[in-house]
Coordinates of C-alpha atoms and ligand atoms in Angstrom, one line a residue:
X1 CA 306.9 55.1 302.8
X2 CA 305.5 58.2 300.5
X3 CA 302.0 58.7 299.3
X4 CA 300.8 56.8 296.7
X5 CA 301.2 58.8 293.0
X6 CA 297.9 59.2 291.0
X7 CA 299.2 56.0 289.4
X8 CA 299.7 53.6 291.9
X9 CA 296.2 54.2 293.3
X10 CA 295.1 53.6 290.2
X11 CA 297.8 50.9 289.6
X12 CA 296.1 49.3 293.2
X13 CA 292.9 49.3 292.0
X14 CA 293.8 47.3 288.9
X15 CA 296.0 44.8 291.3
X16 CA 293.9 44.0 293.9
X17 CA 291.0 43.4 291.4
X18 CA 293.4 41.0 289.4
X19 CA 295.4 39.4 292.5
X20 CA 291.3 38.8 293.6
X21 CA 289.2 38.3 291.1
X22 CA 286.2 36.4 293.2
X23 CA 285.9 39.5 295.7
X24 CA 287.0 42.9 293.6
X25 CA 284.9 44.4 290.7
X26 CA 286.6 47.7 288.8
X27 CA 284.2 49.2 288.1
X28 CA 285.4 52.0 285.3
X29 CA 283.5 55.2 285.8
X30 CA 281.8 56.6 283.0
X31 CA 283.7 60.3 283.4
X32 CA 287.1 60.9 282.8
X33 CA 288.4 63.7 284.8
X34 CA 288.1 67.4 284.0
X35 CA 292.8 66.3 282.6
X36 CA 291.6 63.2 281.1
X37 CA 292.3 60.8 283.8
X38 CA 290.3 57.5 284.2
X39 CA 288.6 57.3 287.3
X40 CA 288.3 53.4 289.6
X41 CA 286.4 52.5 291.9
X42 CA 285.9 48.9 293.1
X43 CA 283.8 46.7 295.0
X44 CA 284.2 44.7 297.0
X45 CA 280.8 41.2 297.5
X46 CA 280.8 38.1 297.9
X47 CA 277.5 36.9 296.3
X48 CA 274.9 39.1 294.5
X49 CA 271.5 38.2 295.9
X50 CA 269.7 40.8 295.3
X51 CA 268.4 42.2 298.8
X52 CA 271.8 43.3 299.7
X53 CA 273.2 46.8 301.2
X54 CA 275.5 48.9 299.9
X55 CA 277.8 50.5 301.6
X56 CA 280.1 53.9 299.5
X57 CA 283.4 55.6 300.7
X58 CA 285.4 58.3 298.5
X59 CA 288.1 59.7 299.2
X60 CA 290.8 62.5 297.3
X61 CA 287.8 64.8 296.7
X62 CA 290.2 67.9 298.2
X63 CA 293.5 67.5 295.6
X64 CA 295.7 68.1 299.4
X65 CA 294.0 66.3 302.0
X66 CA 296.5 63.1 301.2
X67 CA 296.5 60.4 303.9
X68 CA 292.3 59.3 302.3
X69 CA 292.5 58.0 299.3
X70 CA 296.0 55.8 301.1
X71 CA 293.9 54.5 303.8
X72 CA 290.9 53.7 301.4
X73 CA 293.4 51.2 299.2
X74 CA 294.6 50.3 302.1
X75 CA 291.5 48.9 303.9
X76 CA 290.4 47.3 300.7
X77 CA 293.9 45.2 300.5
X78 CA 293.2 44.2 304.0
X79 CA 289.8 43.8 303.8
X80 CA 290.7 40.8 301.5
X81 CA 294.1 40.0 302.6
X82 CA 291.7 38.9 305.7
X83 CA 288.9 37.3 303.7
X84 CA 291.4 34.8 301.4
X85 CA 293.3 34.2 304.4
X86 CA 291.0 34.1 306.8
X87 CA 292.9 36.4 309.0
X88 CA 291.8 38.6 311.4
X89 CA 292.7 42.9 311.3
X90 CA 294.7 44.3 313.6
X91 CA 294.2 48.0 313.7
X92 CA 296.4 49.1 317.0
X93 CA 294.5 48.3 319.9
X94 CA 291.7 47.2 317.7
X95 CA 290.4 43.9 316.1
X96 CA 288.6 42.8 314.2
X97 CA 288.0 39.2 313.7
X98 CA 288.3 36.6 310.5
X99 CA 284.2 36.0 310.9
X100 CA 283.3 39.7 310.9
X101 CA 285.0 41.0 307.9
X102 CA 283.9 37.8 306.2
X103 CA 280.0 38.5 307.6
X104 CA 280.8 42.5 306.3
X105 CA 281.9 41.0 302.5
X106 CA 279.4 38.3 302.7
X107 CA 276.5 40.0 302.9
X108 CA 277.7 44.0 302.1
X109 CA 278.8 45.9 298.5
X110 CA 281.2 47.8 300.0
X111 CA 282.1 50.7 297.2
X112 CA 285.4 52.1 297.8
X113 CA 286.3 55.3 294.8
X114 CA 289.5 56.2 297.0
X115 CA 290.4 59.5 294.6
X116 CA 287.8 61.6 293.5
X117 CA 289.8 63.8 292.0
X118 CA 293.3 62.5 290.0
X119 CA 294.2 65.5 288.8
X120 CA 294.0 67.7 292.1
X121 CA 295.8 64.8 293.2
X122 CA 298.3 65.1 290.2
X123 CA 298.8 68.2 290.9
X124 CA 299.9 68.1 294.6
X125 CA 302.2 65.7 294.0
X126 CA 304.0 67.2 290.3
X127 CA 308.0 68.8 291.3
X128 CA 306.5 72.0 290.3
X129 CA 303.3 72.0 291.5
X130 CA 300.8 73.7 294.7
X131 CA 301.1 70.7 297.8
X132 CA 298.2 72.5 299.2
X133 CA 296.0 72.7 296.2
X134 CA 292.3 71.7 296.3
X135 CA 289.8 72.3 293.8
X136 CA 290.1 69.9 290.9
X137 CA 291.6 71.6 287.7
X138 CA 288.6 73.2 285.9
X139 CA 289.8 75.5 283.5
X140 CA 287.6 78.4 284.0
X141 CA 286.9 80.6 281.1
X142 CA 288.0 84.7 281.3
X143 CA 290.6 83.5 284.0
X144 CA 293.5 82.6 285.0
X145 CA 292.7 80.9 288.7
X146 CA 291.5 77.1 287.4
X147 CA 289.6 74.3 289.4
X148 CA 285.9 73.9 291.3
X149 CA 285.7 72.9 295.3
X150 CA 284.0 69.8 294.2
X151 CA 283.0 69.6 297.9
X152 CA 281.0 72.5 296.9
X153 CA 279.7 70.8 293.3
X154 CA 277.0 69.3 294.8
X155 CA 273.2 69.5 294.5
X156 CA 272.5 70.3 298.0
X157 CA 271.1 74.1 297.9
X158 CA 274.3 74.8 296.1
X159 CA 272.4 78.4 294.1
X160 CA 272.1 79.3 298.2
X161 CA 275.4 80.2 298.5
X162 CA 275.6 79.2 301.7
X163 CA 280.1 78.9 302.3
X164 CA 280.8 78.4 299.0
X165 CA 282.2 81.5 296.9
X166 CA 281.2 82.2 293.2
X167 CA 284.6 83.2 292.7
X168 CA 286.5 81.6 290.1
X169 CA 289.9 82.1 292.0
X170 CA 287.8 80.9 295.6
X171 CA 289.3 77.8 297.5
X172 CA 285.4 77.3 298.0
X173 CA 284.5 78.1 294.7
X174 CA 281.5 75.7 293.9
X175 CA 281.5 75.5 289.8
X176 CA 278.7 77.6 287.9
X177 CA 275.9 74.5 287.9
X178 CA 275.5 72.3 290.3
X179 CA 277.2 68.5 288.9
X180 CA 279.4 71.5 286.7
X181 CA 282.2 68.7 287.1
X182 CA 282.7 65.0 286.1
X183 CA 284.3 64.0 288.7
X184 CA 281.0 64.9 291.3
X185 CA 279.1 63.8 288.0
X186 CA 280.6 60.4 289.0
X187 CA 279.8 60.0 292.8
X188 CA 276.0 60.9 291.3
X189 CA 276.7 57.6 289.0
X190 CA 277.6 55.5 291.4
X191 CA 274.4 56.4 293.6
X192 CA 271.9 56.1 290.8
X193 CA 273.7 52.6 288.7
X194 CA 274.2 50.9 292.5
X195 CA 270.8 52.3 294.2
X196 CA 271.6 49.9 297.3
X197 CA 274.0 51.7 298.3
X198 CA 272.5 52.5 302.0
X199 CA 276.0 54.5 303.3
X200 CA 278.1 57.3 302.2
X201 CA 281.1 58.6 304.0
X202 CA 283.0 60.7 302.3
X203 CA 286.6 60.6 303.6
X204 CA 288.1 64.2 304.3
X205 CA 291.4 66.0 306.4
X206 CA 291.7 67.3 309.0
X207 CA 290.2 67.6 312.2
X208 CA 289.2 64.2 314.0
X209 CA 285.3 64.7 313.1
X210 CA 282.4 62.6 311.8
X211 CA 280.1 64.8 311.0
X212 CA 276.7 64.3 309.5
X213 CA 274.0 66.4 308.1
X214 CA 273.0 69.0 307.9
X215 CA 275.2 71.3 306.8
X216 CA 273.1 74.3 305.8
X217 CA 271.9 75.0 309.3
X218 CA 270.3 73.3 312.5
X219 CA 268.7 71.0 312.0
X220 CA 265.0 70.2 313.7
X221 CA 262.7 67.4 314.0
X222 CA 259.2 69.0 314.3
X223 CA 258.9 71.3 311.5
X224 CA 258.8 69.8 307.8
X225 CA 258.0 73.2 306.7
X226 CA 261.6 73.7 307.2
X227 CA 263.1 72.6 305.4
X228 CA 265.4 73.0 301.3
X229 CA 263.3 72.6 299.2
X230 CA 261.2 75.4 300.7
X231 CA 261.8 78.9 299.1
X232 CA 259.8 80.6 301.6
X233 CA 263.1 80.3 303.8
X234 CA 265.0 80.8 300.3
X235 CA 268.0 83.6 302.4
X236 CA 267.8 82.8 306.2
X237 CA 269.0 79.5 305.7
X238 CA 273.2 79.2 307.1
X239 CA 273.2 80.5 310.3
X240 CA 273.3 78.3 312.8
X241 CA 271.1 79.9 316.5
X242 CA 269.4 81.7 315.8
X243 CA 266.6 80.2 315.5
X244 CA 264.7 81.5 312.3
X245 CA 265.9 78.3 310.2
X246 CA 266.3 75.1 311.0
X247 CA 266.8 72.3 308.5
X248 CA 264.1 69.8 309.5
X249 CA 264.4 65.5 309.6
X250 CA 262.8 62.7 310.8
X251 CA 263.5 62.0 314.4
X252 CA 264.5 58.3 313.4
X253 CA 267.3 59.6 311.3
X254 CA 268.5 62.3 313.0
X255 CA 268.7 58.7 315.8
X256 CA 270.4 57.3 313.6
X257 CA 272.8 59.2 312.1
X258 CA 274.1 59.5 316.0
X259 CA 274.1 55.9 316.9
X260 CA 276.1 55.4 314.1
X261 CA 278.5 58.1 314.5
X262 CA 279.1 57.6 317.2
X263 CA 280.1 53.2 317.0
X264 CA 282.4 54.9 314.2
X265 CA 284.1 57.5 316.6
X266 CA 284.2 54.2 319.3
X267 CA 285.7 51.9 316.9
X268 CA 288.3 54.7 316.0
X269 CA 289.1 55.1 319.8
X270 CA 289.7 51.6 320.1
X271 CA 292.8 52.9 317.5
X272 CA 295.0 55.0 320.1
X273 CA 293.0 56.2 321.9
X274 CA 292.1 59.5 320.0
X275 CA 288.3 60.3 320.4
X276 CA 286.1 62.1 317.8
X277 CA 284.3 64.6 317.9
X278 CA 280.8 62.9 316.3
X279 CA 278.4 66.6 315.4
X280 CA 276.0 68.3 312.6
X281 CA 278.4 69.5 310.1
X282 CA 277.3 73.1 310.9
X283 CA 279.0 73.2 313.5
X284 CA 281.9 73.1 312.1
X285 CA 281.4 76.4 309.7
X286 CA 277.3 76.2 307.2
X287 CA 277.9 75.1 303.2
X288 CA 275.7 74.1 300.5
X289 CA 276.3 71.8 298.3
X290 CA 278.1 69.2 300.5
X291 CA 278.6 65.4 299.3
X292 CA 277.0 64.2 302.3
X293 CA 273.9 66.7 302.6
X294 CA 273.2 65.6 298.8
X295 CA 273.3 62.0 299.2
X296 CA 271.2 62.0 302.7
X297 CA 269.0 64.7 300.6
X298 CA 267.9 62.6 297.5
X299 CA 265.1 60.7 299.0
X300 CA 263.4 63.6 300.1
X301 CA 263.9 65.5 296.7
X302 CA 262.5 61.9 294.5
X303 CA 261.2 59.4 296.9
X304 CA 261.5 57.3 294.1
X305 CA 265.3 56.5 295.4
X306 CA 266.8 54.8 298.8
X307 CA 267.3 56.3 301.6
X308 CA 271.9 57.1 302.6
X309 CA 273.1 58.3 304.9
X310 CA 276.1 60.5 304.4
X311 CA 278.9 61.7 306.5
X312 CA 282.2 63.2 305.9
X313 CA 284.6 62.1 308.1
X314 CA 287.9 64.4 308.9
X315 CA 290.6 62.4 309.5
X316 CA 293.4 63.5 312.0
X317 CA 295.6 66.4 312.7
X318 CA 297.1 68.3 309.5
X319 CA 296.7 68.1 305.2
X320 CA 299.3 65.9 304.9
X321 CA 301.1 63.9 308.6
X322 CA 304.4 62.3 308.0
X323 CA 305.3 58.6 307.5
X324 CA 304.4 57.0 311.1
X325 CA 301.2 59.6 312.6
X326 CA 299.9 58.6 308.8
X327 CA 299.9 54.7 309.3
X328 CA 298.3 55.4 313.0
X329 CA 295.2 57.6 310.7
X330 CA 295.3 55.0 307.9
X331 CA 294.6 52.5 311.2
X332 CA 292.0 55.3 312.6
X333 CA 290.2 55.3 309.0
X334 CA 289.7 51.1 308.5
X335 CA 288.3 50.9 312.4
X336 CA 286.2 53.6 311.5
X337 CA 284.9 52.5 308.2
X338 CA 284.5 48.6 309.3
X339 CA 283.0 49.5 312.2
X340 CA 280.5 51.6 309.8
X341 CA 280.2 48.3 307.4
X342 CA 278.3 46.9 310.9
X343 CA 275.7 49.7 311.2
X344 CA 274.8 48.8 307.5
X345 CA 274.5 45.7 308.3
X346 CA 271.4 43.4 309.8
X347 CA 273.3 41.5 312.1
X348 CA 270.2 39.5 313.6
X349 CA 269.6 38.5 309.7
X350 CA 273.0 37.9 308.5
X351 CA 272.9 35.6 311.5
X352 CA 270.3 33.6 311.6
X353 CA 268.8 34.1 307.5
X354 CA 270.0 30.3 306.5
X355 CA 268.4 29.1 309.5
X356 CA 264.9 31.1 308.5
X357 CA 262.2 30.8 305.7
X358 CA 261.8 34.4 304.3
X359 CA 258.4 34.5 305.6
X360 CA 260.3 34.5 309.1
X361 CA 262.9 36.6 307.8
X362 CA 260.2 39.5 306.1
X363 CA 258.5 39.9 309.7
X364 CA 262.2 40.7 311.3
X365 CA 263.2 43.4 308.7
X366 CA 260.2 44.4 309.2
X367 CA 260.2 44.5 313.0
X368 CA 262.9 46.4 312.8
X369 CA 262.0 49.2 310.7
X370 CA 259.0 49.7 312.0
X371 CA 258.8 49.3 315.4
X372 CA 262.7 49.4 316.7
X373 CA 264.1 52.1 314.3
X374 CA 261.2 54.4 315.6
X375 CA 261.7 54.1 319.3
X376 CA 264.7 55.6 321.3
X377 CA 265.5 52.6 323.0
X378 CA 264.8 50.3 320.2
X379 CA 267.8 52.3 318.8
X380 CA 270.4 52.6 321.3
X381 CA 269.3 48.6 321.4
X382 CA 270.4 48.6 318.2
X383 CA 273.6 50.8 318.7
X384 CA 274.5 48.3 321.3
X385 CA 273.8 45.2 318.9
X386 CA 276.7 47.1 316.9
X387 CA 278.8 48.3 319.1
X388 CA 279.0 44.2 320.3
X389 CA 278.9 43.1 316.8
X390 CA 282.5 41.1 316.5
X391 CA 282.6 39.6 319.9
X392 CA 278.4 38.5 319.6
X393 CA 280.1 37.6 315.6
X394 CA 282.6 35.7 317.1
X395 CA 280.7 33.5 320.0
X396 CA 277.8 32.7 317.5
X397 CA 280.5 30.8 315.5
X398 CA 282.6 29.6 317.6
X399 CA 279.1 28.1 319.6
X400 CA 277.1 26.1 317.3
X401 CA 274.3 26.0 320.5
X402 CA 274.7 29.1 321.7
X403 CA 273.4 29.9 317.3
X404 CA 271.0 26.7 317.1
X405 CA 268.9 28.2 320.7
X406 CA 269.5 32.3 319.3
X407 CA 266.9 30.7 316.3
X408 CA 265.1 28.9 318.5
X409 CA 263.7 32.1 320.2
X410 CA 263.7 34.4 317.0
X411 CA 261.6 31.7 315.2
X412 CA 259.3 31.7 319.1
X413 CA 259.2 35.0 318.7
X414 CA 258.4 35.3 315.6
X415 CA 255.0 36.2 315.7
X416 CA 255.3 38.8 318.3
X417 CA 258.2 40.8 316.5
X418 CA 256.0 40.7 313.3
X419 CA 253.1 42.5 314.4
X420 CA 254.7 44.8 317.2
X421 CA 250.7 46.1 317.5
X422 CA 248.9 43.3 318.5
X423 CA 250.3 40.0 320.1
X424 CA 251.6 40.9 323.5
X425 CA 254.9 39.0 324.9
X426 CA 254.1 35.7 326.8
X427 CA 255.4 35.6 330.4
X428 CA 257.3 32.1 329.2
X429 CA 259.0 33.8 326.2
X430 CA 260.3 36.4 328.1
X431 CA 261.9 33.6 330.2
X432 CA 263.4 32.0 327.5
X433 CA 264.9 34.8 326.1
X434 CA 266.1 36.0 329.3
X435 CA 267.2 32.2 329.8
X436 CA 268.9 33.0 326.3
X437 CA 270.8 36.0 328.0
X438 CA 272.6 34.5 330.7
X439 CA 274.3 31.2 328.8
X440 CA 275.3 35.2 325.8
X441 CA 276.5 36.3 329.0
X442 CA 278.4 33.6 330.5
X443 CA 282.2 34.6 331.2
X444 CA 281.4 38.2 330.2
X445 CA 280.3 39.2 333.4
X446 CA 283.0 42.6 333.5
X447 CA 283.5 43.3 329.9
X448 CA 281.3 45.7 328.3
X449 CA 279.0 42.5 326.7
X450 CA 278.4 41.8 329.7
X451 CA 277.2 44.9 331.2
X452 CA 275.1 45.3 327.9
X453 CA 273.7 41.6 328.7
X454 CA 272.7 43.1 332.5
X455 CA 270.9 46.2 331.2
X456 CA 269.1 43.8 328.8
X457 CA 267.7 41.5 330.7
X458 CA 266.5 44.6 333.0
X459 CA 264.6 46.0 330.8
X460 CA 262.7 42.1 329.8
X461 CA 261.2 42.9 333.0
X462 CA 258.5 44.9 331.6
X463 CA 258.0 43.1 328.9
X464 CA 255.3 40.4 329.8
X465 CA 251.4 41.0 328.7
X466 CA 253.1 44.1 327.1
X467 CA 253.3 44.3 323.7
X468 CA 257.0 44.7 321.9
X469 CA 256.0 48.4 321.4
X470 CA 254.1 48.8 324.2
X471 CA 257.9 47.3 326.1
X472 CA 259.6 50.2 324.4
X473 CA 257.5 52.6 325.6
X474 CA 257.3 52.0 328.9
X475 CA 261.2 51.9 329.1
X476 CA 261.6 55.4 327.9
X477 CA 259.1 56.9 330.5
X478 CA 261.1 55.2 332.8
X479 CA 264.4 55.9 331.4
X480 CA 264.2 58.7 329.0
X481 CA 267.0 59.4 326.7
X482 CA 270.5 60.8 328.0
Ligands
ZN501 ZN1 288.9 68.3 302.0

């Protein structure tokens, strides 16, 4: 099957919105492309709780990278079919049970902008066009060279010139200013207009990479003064490895990027064994003006904005793989992006929300944000939770007694969890947690989940007579991060 045309992608968006009106909304973007094409995103969601988080997937920023818009349309279609038909999504060796897809649709707003750059794709696919065109189709005044590299046009160190060009004819032409292009302004509009978006993946080709910030220089987590907003370092960025300048990131965000990136990588590997590499984007080459750095930097520039964990996924091993290979890459993209949805959900909340009070839920959220997410060991627990999410959700769905004993345990642990500083864990509570884990592990002895449960039961032994925070610190001393 050939790649979808620009018109077919727009048609698919409208078709999905028409075929699944309860799940899918077409989101018209405010600006047409340079050549006047309308651009639409999709929102897939059931329900409208104001606390829901959102995720944004972008495709087709670079015109010649043809497979990714098709992958995003396929992902949207599979989510809708699974939700409506209560069927699993099977992706080679990786399966997402219907219960997992239902959880995603019921608790997350999934935004998909499958084709950011329709003019570029149209040119690539036209018989008289150029198949390796990368940029949009802006007419550059005074030059016969068209186009701006949209993934160098976002407002992150745009003036620095790192990994960009001011030459109209370059494939890396960054444009006359940040957000000079309607196509990038549409992406900004998505982030502004849907402030519940907490994660963004811009899907590109190629190289089998999962790239996270920073892209301009090496990352460090100790010196906040070295940051992209500090003009004292202008001209010194963009030379990784020199130790002169390294971009600051708080350690818990660095850990989150790595953990969620690893979960995404493992999900992709489950399809057919291709192991993508998770790394800071600068290791590929230094850049400025990219979507992932911009989306993550927004909350640093303006503390009123939400933190968005932005990634670039580089799929496959060529720009335009043949059909059979493209189909496999599409499965890999679906697997990785579904896993990323799970990374953005609070699974515990999702399983227990209808059984807990608002006060209990608020306590859990504070425990998550203030204790678990700030501890290296806590981050590893969260990563395991995400990794095993499909199996755990299926387990709870199939065994109501297990789910209710989990909810009772959460309720009993409430005072200890919501106040990580104060109350210590009693022997009785630790014993109840151990009983629950034993039940959860039944019949899973040899699986990866079984191993995780055994580790958790061993870890539990340090908690009695300590606060949760002290217990996590003790574990960190015993088993420092590799
Ligand atoms: Zn690209």
